[in-house]
PDB file of C-alpha atoms and ligand atoms in Angstrom:
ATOM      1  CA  UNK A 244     104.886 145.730 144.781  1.00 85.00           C
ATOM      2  CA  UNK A 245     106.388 147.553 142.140  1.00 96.00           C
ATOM      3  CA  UNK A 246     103.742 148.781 139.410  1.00 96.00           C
ATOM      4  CA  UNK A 247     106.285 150.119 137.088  1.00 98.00           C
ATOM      5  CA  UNK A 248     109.123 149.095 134.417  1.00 98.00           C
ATOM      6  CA  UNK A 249     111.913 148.148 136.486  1.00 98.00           C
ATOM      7  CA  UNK A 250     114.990 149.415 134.084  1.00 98.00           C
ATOM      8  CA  UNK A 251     114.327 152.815 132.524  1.00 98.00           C
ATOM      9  CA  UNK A 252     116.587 154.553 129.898  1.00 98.00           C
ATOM     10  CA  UNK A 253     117.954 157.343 130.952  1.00 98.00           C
ATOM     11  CA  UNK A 254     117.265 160.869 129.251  1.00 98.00           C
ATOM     12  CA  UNK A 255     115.783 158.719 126.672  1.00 98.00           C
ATOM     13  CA  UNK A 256     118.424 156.892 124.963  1.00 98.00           C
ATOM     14  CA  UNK A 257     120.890 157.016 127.702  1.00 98.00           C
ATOM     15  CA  UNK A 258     124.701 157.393 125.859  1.00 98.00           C
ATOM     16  CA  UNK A 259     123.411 156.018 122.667  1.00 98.00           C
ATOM     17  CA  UNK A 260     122.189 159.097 121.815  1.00 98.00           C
ATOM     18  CA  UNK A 261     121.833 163.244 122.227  1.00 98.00           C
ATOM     19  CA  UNK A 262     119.683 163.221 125.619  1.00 98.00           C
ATOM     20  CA  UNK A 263     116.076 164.689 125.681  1.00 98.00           C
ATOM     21  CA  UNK A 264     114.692 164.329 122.240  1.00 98.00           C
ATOM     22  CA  UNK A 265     112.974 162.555 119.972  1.00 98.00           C
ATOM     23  CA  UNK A 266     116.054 160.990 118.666  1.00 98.00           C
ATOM     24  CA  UNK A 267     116.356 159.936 121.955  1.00 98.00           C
ATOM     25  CA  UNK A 268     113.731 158.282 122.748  1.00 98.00           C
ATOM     26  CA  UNK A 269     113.589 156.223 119.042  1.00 98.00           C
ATOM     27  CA  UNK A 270     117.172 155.148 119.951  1.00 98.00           C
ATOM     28  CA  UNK A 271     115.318 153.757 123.509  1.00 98.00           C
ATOM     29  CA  UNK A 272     112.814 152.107 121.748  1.00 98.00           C
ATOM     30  CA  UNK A 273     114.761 150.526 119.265  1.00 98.00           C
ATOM     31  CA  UNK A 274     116.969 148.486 122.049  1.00 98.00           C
ATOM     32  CA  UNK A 275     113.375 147.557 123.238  1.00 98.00           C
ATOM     33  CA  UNK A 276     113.121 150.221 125.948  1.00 98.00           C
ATOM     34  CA  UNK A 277     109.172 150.773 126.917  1.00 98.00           C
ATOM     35  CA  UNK A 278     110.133 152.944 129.909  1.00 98.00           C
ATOM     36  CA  UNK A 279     112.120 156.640 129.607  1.00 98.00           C
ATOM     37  CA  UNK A 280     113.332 158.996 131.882  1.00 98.00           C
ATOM     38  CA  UNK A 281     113.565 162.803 130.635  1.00 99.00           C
ATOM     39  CA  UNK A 282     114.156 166.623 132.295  1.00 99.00           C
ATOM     40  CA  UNK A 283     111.483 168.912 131.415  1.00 99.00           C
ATOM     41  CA  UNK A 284     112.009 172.882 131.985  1.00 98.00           C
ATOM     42  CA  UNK A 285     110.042 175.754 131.187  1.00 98.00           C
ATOM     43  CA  UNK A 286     110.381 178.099 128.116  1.00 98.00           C
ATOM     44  CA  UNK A 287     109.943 182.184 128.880  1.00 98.00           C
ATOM     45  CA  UNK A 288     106.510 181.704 127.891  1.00 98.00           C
ATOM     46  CA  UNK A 289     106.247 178.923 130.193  1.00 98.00           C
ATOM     47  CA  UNK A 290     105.724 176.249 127.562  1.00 98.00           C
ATOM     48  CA  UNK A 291     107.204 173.061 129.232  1.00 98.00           C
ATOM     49  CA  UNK A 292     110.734 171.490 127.039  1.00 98.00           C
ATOM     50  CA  UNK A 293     112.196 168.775 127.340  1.00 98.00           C
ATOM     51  CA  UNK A 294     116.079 169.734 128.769  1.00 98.00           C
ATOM     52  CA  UNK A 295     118.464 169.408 131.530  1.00 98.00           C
ATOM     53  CA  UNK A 296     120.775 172.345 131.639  1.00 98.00           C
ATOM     54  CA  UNK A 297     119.114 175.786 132.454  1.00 98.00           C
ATOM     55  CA  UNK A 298     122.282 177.346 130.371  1.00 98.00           C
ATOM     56  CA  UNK A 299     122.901 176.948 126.972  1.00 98.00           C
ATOM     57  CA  UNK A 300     126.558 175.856 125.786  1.00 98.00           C
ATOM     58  CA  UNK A 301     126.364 171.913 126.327  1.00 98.00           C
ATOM     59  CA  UNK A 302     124.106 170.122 124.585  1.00 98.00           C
ATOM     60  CA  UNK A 303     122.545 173.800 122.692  1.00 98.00           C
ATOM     61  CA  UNK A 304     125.309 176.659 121.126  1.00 95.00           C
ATOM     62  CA  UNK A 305     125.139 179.638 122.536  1.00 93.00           C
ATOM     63  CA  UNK A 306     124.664 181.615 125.325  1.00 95.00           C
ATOM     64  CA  UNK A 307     121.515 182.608 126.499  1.00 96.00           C
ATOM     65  CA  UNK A 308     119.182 180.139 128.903  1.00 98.00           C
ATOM     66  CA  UNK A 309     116.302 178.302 128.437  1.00 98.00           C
ATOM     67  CA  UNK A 310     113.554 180.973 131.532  1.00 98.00           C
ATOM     68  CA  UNK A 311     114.966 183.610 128.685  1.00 98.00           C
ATOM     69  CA  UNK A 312     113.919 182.040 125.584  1.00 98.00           C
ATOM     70  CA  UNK A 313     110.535 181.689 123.595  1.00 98.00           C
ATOM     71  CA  UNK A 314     109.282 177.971 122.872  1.00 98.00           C
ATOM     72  CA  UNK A 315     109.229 178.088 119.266  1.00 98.00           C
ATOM     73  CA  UNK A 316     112.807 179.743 119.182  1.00 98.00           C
ATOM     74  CA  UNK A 317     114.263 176.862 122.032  1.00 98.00           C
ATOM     75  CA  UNK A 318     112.120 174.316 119.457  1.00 98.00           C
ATOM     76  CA  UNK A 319     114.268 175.360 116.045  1.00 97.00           C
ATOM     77  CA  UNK A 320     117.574 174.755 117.718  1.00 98.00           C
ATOM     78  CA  UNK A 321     120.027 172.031 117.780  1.00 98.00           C
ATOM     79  CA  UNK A 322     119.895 169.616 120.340  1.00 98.00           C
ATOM     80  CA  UNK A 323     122.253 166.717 118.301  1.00 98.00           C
ATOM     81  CA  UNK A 324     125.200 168.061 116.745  1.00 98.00           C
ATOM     82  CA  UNK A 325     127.209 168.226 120.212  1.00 98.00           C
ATOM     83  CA  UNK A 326     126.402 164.664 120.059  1.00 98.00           C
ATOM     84  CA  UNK A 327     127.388 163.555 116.672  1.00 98.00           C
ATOM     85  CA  UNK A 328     126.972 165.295 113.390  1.00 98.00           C
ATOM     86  CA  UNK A 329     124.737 162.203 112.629  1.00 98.00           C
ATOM     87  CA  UNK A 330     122.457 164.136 114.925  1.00 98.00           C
ATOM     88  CA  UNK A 331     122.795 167.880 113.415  1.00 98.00           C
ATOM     89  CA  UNK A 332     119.645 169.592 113.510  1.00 98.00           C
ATOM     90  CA  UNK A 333     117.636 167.341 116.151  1.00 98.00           C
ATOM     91  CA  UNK A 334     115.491 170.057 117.713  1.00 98.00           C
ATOM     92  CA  UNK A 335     114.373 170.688 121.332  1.00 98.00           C
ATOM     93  CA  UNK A 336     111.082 168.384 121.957  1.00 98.00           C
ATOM     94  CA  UNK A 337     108.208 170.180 123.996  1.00 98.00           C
ATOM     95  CA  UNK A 338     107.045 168.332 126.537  1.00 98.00           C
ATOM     96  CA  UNK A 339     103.380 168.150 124.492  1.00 98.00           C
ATOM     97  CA  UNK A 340     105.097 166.349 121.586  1.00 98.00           C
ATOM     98  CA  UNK A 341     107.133 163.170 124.013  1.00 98.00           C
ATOM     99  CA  UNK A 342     104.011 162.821 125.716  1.00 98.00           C
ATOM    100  CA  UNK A 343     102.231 162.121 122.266  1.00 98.00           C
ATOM    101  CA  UNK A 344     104.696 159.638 121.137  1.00 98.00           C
ATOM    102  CA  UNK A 345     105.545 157.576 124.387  1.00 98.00           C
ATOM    103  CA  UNK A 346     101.263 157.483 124.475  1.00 98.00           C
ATOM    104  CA  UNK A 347     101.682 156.349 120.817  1.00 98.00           C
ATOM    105  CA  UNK A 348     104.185 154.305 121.131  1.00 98.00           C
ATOM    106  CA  UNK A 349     102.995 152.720 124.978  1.00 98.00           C
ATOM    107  CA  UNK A 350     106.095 154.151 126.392  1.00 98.00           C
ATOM    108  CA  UNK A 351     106.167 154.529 130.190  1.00 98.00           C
ATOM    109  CA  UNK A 352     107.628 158.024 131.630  1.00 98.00           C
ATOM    110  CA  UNK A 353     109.336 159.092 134.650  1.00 99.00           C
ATOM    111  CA  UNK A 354     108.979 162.429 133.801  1.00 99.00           C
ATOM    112  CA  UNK A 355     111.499 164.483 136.068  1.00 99.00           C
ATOM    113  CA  UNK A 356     110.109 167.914 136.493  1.00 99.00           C
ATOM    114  CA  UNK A 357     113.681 170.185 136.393  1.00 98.00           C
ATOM    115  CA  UNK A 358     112.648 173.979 137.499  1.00 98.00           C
ATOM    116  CA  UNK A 359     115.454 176.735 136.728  1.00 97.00           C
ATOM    117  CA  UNK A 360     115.235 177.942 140.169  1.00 96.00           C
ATOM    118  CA  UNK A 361     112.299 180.568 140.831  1.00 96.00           C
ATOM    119  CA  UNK A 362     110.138 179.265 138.905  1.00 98.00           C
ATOM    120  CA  UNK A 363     109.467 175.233 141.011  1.00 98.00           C
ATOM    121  CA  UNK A 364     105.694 176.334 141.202  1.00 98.00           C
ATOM    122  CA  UNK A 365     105.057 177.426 137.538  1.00 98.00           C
ATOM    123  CA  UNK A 366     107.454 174.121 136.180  1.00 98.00           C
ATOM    124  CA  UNK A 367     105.251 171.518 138.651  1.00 98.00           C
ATOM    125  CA  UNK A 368     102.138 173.487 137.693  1.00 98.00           C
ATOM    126  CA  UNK A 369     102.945 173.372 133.886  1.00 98.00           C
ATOM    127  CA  UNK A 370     103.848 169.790 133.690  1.00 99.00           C
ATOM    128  CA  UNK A 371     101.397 168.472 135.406  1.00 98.00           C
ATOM    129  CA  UNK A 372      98.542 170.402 133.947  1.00 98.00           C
ATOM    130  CA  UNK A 373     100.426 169.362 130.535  1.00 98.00           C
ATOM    131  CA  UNK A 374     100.245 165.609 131.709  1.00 98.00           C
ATOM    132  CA  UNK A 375      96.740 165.597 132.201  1.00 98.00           C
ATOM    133  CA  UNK A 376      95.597 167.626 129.870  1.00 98.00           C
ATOM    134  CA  UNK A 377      97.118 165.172 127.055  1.00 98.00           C
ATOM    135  CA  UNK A 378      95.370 162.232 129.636  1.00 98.00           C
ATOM    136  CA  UNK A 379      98.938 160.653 130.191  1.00 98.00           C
ATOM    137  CA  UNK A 380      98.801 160.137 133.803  1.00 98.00           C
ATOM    138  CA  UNK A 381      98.689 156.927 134.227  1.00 98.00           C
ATOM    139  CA  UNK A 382     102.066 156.520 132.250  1.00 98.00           C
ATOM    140  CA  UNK A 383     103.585 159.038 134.269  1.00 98.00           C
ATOM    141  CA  UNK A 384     105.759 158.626 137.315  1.00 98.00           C
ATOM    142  CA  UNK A 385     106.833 162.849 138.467  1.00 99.00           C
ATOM    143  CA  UNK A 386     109.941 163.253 140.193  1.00 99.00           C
ATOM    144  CA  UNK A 387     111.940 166.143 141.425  1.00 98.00           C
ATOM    145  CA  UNK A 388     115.017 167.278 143.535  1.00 98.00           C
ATOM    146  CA  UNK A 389     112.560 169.972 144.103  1.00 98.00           C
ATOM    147  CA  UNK A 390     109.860 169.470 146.661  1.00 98.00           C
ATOM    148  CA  UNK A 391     108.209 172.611 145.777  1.00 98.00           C
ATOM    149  CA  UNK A 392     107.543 171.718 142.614  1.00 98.00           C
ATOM    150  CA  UNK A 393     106.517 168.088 142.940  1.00 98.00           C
ATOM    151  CA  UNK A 394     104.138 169.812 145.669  1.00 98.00           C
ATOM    152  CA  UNK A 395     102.632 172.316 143.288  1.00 98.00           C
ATOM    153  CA  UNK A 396     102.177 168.985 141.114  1.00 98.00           C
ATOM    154  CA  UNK A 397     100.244 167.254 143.421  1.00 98.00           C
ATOM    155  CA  UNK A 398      97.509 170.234 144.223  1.00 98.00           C
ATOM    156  CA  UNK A 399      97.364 170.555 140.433  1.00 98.00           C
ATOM    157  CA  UNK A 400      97.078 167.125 139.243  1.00 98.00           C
ATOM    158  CA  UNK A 401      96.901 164.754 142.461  1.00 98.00           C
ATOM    159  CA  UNK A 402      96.341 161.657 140.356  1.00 98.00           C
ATOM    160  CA  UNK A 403      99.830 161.711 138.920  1.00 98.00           C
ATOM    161  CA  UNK A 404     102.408 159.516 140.888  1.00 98.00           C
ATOM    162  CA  UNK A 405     104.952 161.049 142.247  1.00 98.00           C
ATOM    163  CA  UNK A 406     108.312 160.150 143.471  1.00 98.00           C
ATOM    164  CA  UNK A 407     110.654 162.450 145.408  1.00 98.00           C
ATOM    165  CA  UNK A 408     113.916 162.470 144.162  1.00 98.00           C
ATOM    166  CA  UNK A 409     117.427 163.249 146.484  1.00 98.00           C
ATOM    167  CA  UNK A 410     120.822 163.088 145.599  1.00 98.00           C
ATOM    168  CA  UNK A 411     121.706 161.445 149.738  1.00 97.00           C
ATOM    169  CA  UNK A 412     118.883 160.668 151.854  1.00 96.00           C
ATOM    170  CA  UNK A 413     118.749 163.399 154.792  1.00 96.00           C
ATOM    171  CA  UNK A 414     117.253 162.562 157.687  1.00 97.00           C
ATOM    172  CA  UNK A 415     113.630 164.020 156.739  1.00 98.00           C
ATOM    173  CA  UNK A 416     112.837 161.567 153.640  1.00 98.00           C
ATOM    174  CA  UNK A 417     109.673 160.149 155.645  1.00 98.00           C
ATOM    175  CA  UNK A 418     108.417 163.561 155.901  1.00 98.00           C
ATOM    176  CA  UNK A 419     109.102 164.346 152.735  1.00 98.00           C
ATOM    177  CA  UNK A 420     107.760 161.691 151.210  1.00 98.00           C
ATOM    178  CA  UNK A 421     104.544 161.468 153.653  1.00 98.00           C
ATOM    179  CA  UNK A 422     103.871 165.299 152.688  1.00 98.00           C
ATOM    180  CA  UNK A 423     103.980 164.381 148.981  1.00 98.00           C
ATOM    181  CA  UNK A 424     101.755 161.177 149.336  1.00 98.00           C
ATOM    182  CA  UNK A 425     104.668 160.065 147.486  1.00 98.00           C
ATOM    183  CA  UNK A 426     105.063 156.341 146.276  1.00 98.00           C
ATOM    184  CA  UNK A 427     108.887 156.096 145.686  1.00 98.00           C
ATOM    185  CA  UNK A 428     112.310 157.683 146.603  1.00 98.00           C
ATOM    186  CA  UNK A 429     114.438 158.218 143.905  1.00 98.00           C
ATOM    187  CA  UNK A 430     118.011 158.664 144.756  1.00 98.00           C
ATOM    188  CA  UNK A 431     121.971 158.451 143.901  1.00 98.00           C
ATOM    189  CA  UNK A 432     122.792 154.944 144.092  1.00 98.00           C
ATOM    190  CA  UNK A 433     126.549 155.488 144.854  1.00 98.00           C
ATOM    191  CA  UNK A 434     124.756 157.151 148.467  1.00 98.00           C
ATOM    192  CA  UNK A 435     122.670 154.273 149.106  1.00 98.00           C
ATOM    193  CA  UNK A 436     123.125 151.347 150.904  1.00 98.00           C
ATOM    194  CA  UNK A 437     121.158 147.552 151.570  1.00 98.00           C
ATOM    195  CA  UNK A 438     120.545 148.945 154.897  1.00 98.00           C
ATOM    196  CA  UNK A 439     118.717 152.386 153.751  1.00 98.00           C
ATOM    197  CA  UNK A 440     116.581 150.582 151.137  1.00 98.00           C
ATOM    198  CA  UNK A 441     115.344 148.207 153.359  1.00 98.00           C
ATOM    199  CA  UNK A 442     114.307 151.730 155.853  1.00 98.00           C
ATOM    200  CA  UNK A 443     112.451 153.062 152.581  1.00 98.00           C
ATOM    201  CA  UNK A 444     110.903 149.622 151.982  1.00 98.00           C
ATOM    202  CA  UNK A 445     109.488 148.707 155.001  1.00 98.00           C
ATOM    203  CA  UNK A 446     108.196 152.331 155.063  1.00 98.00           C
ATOM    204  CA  UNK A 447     106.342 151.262 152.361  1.00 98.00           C
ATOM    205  CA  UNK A 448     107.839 153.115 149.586  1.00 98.00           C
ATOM    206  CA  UNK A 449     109.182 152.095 146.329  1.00 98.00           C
ATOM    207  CA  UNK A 450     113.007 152.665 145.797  1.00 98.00           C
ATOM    208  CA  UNK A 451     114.001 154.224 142.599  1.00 98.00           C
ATOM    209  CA  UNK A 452     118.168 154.601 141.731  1.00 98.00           C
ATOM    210  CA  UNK A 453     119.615 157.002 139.288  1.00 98.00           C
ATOM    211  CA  UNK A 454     121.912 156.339 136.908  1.00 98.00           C
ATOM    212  CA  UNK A 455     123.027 152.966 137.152  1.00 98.00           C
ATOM    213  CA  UNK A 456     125.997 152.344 134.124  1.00 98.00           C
ATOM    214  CA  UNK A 457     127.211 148.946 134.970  1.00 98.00           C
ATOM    215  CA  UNK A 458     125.840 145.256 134.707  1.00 98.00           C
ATOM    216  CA  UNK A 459     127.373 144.204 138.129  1.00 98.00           C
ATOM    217  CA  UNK A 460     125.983 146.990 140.529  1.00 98.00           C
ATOM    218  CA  UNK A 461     122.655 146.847 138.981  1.00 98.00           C
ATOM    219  CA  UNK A 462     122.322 143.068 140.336  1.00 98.00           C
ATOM    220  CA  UNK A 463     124.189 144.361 143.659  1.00 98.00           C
ATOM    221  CA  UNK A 464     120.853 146.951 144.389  1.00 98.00           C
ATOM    222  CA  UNK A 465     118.213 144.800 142.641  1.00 98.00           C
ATOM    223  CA  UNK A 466     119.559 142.471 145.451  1.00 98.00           C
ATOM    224  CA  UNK A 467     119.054 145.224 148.073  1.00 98.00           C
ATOM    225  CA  UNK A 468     115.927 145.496 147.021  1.00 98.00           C
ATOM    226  CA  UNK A 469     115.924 148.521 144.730  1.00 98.00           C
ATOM    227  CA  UNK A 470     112.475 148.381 142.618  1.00 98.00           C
ATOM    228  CA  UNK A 471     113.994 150.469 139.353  1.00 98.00           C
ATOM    229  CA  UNK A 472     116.760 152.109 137.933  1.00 98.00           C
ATOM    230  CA  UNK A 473     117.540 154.268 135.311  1.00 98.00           C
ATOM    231  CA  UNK A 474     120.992 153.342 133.169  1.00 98.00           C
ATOM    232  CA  UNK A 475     122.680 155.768 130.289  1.00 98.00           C
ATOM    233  CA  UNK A 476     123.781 152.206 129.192  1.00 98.00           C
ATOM    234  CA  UNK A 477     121.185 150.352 127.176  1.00 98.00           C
ATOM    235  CA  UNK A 478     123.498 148.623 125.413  1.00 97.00           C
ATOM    236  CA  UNK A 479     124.701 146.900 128.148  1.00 98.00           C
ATOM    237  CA  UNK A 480     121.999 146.840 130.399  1.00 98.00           C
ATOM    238  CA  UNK A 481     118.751 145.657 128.174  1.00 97.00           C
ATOM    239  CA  UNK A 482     115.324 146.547 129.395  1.00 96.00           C
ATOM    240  CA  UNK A 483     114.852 142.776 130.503  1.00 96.00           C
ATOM    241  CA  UNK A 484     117.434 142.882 132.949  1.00 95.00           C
ATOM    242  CA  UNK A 485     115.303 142.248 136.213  1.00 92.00           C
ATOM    243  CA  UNK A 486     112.808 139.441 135.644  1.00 79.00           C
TER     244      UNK A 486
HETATM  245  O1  G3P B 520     115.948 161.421 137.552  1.00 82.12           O
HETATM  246  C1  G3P B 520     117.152 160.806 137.802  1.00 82.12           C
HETATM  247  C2  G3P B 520     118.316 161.561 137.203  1.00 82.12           C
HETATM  248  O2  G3P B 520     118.004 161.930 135.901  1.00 82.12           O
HETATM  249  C3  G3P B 520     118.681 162.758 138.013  1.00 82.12           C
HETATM  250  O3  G3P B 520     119.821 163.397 137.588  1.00 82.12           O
HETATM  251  O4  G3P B 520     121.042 165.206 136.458  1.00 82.12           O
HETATM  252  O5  G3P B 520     120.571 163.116 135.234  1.00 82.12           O
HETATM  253  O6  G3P B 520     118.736 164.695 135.739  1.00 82.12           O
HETATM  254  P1  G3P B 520     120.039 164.130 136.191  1.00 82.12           P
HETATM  255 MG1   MG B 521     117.001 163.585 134.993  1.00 82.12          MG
END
């Protein structure tokens, strides 16, 4: 069985609104979402952010990168006017500050852990000493395309559930997931199949798909079996979708 909210927005309010931040996730809540997904990376200081790209120049100006940059200088910039002037000025969220509001607001998190490469122990360290520390745990589902880091995770904070995340299944996702006492695989829906869920399934392992943008193939994998998925569309796909 499934524990967990079954349709999750993505980056917080999917396409509704400028991904990974607080804007984000109000937009999410406000089309009833009670389940999130979000990228967290570390600062220079190692303070963990909430952010997908380890460059800025898409959804930041500028040119420098987030390993390079202070916290409080990554937290005064502007996350929302790529998105829409509506959005000017929405800063960078640390991870500290989502945590407090999904806890606040009874928000469930799968919290994808997003390392700039080099630094997969210090991110999985960092966000799952973070998660603990602000007693979210139990709200928290990790993931990761890196296994380093989701393994630094678990010796830090073995508690937290984690789910190991892979764009196509190679031929070593039991391992994988055995070696992370792991309870789901995420992974790229347009790679995965009836057949390969129902391998994960009877492994006894929960089956996670990312990003999921369309009414019709969300039924298709919920009929495969797929436990969850995470959709940019929440205005399509409403957070009631799978009984
Ligand atoms: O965690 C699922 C999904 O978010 C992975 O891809 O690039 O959107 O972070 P990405
Ligand atoms: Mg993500």
């Amino acid at each position: 069985m499934w524990p967990y909210p079954k349709v999750i927005a993505h980056r917080g309010g999917g396409t509704l609104a400028p991904e990974n931040t607080m804007a984000a996730l109000q937009c999410g809540l406000s089309h009833g979402f009670r389940a999130v997904e979000f990228d967290v990376m570390l600062s220079k200081d190692g303070i963990p952010v909430l952010m997908h790209d380890p460059l800025f120049g898409r959804t930041v100006a500028g040119e420098g990168n987030v390993a390079g940059t202070m916290a409080q200088d990554l937290m005064r910039m502007d996350a929302g006017s790529w998105f829409s002037k509506d959005f000017a000025g929405e800063p960078v969220p640390s991870y500290q500050q989502v945590l407090e509001f999904c806890l606040k607001h009874g928000i469930w998190m799968n919290v994808e852990i997003k390392p700039v490469p080099g630094f997969e122990d210090a991110t999985g360290r960092a966000v799952a000493l973070m998660t603990r520390q602000i007693n979210a745990g139990e709200q928290v589902l990790l993931s990761s395309f890196s296994f380093d880091a989701l393994m630094r995770a678990k010796e830090c904070a073995p508690e937290i559930a984690r789910g190991f995340l892979t764009d196509q299944l190679e031929s070593d996702w039991l391992q994988r997931l055995q070696a992370l006492s792991a309870i789901a695989l995420h992974t790229n829906h347009h790679y995965l199949n009836a057949d390969l869920t129902g391998q994960v399934k009877d492994a006894g392992y929960g089956v996670f798909c990312y990003t999921v943008n369309t009414p019709a193939r969300a039924r298709e994998i919920v009929e495969w079996g797929v436990d969850a998925f995470c959709t940019d569309r929440i205005d399509l796909i409403t957070h009631d979708f799978i009984a």
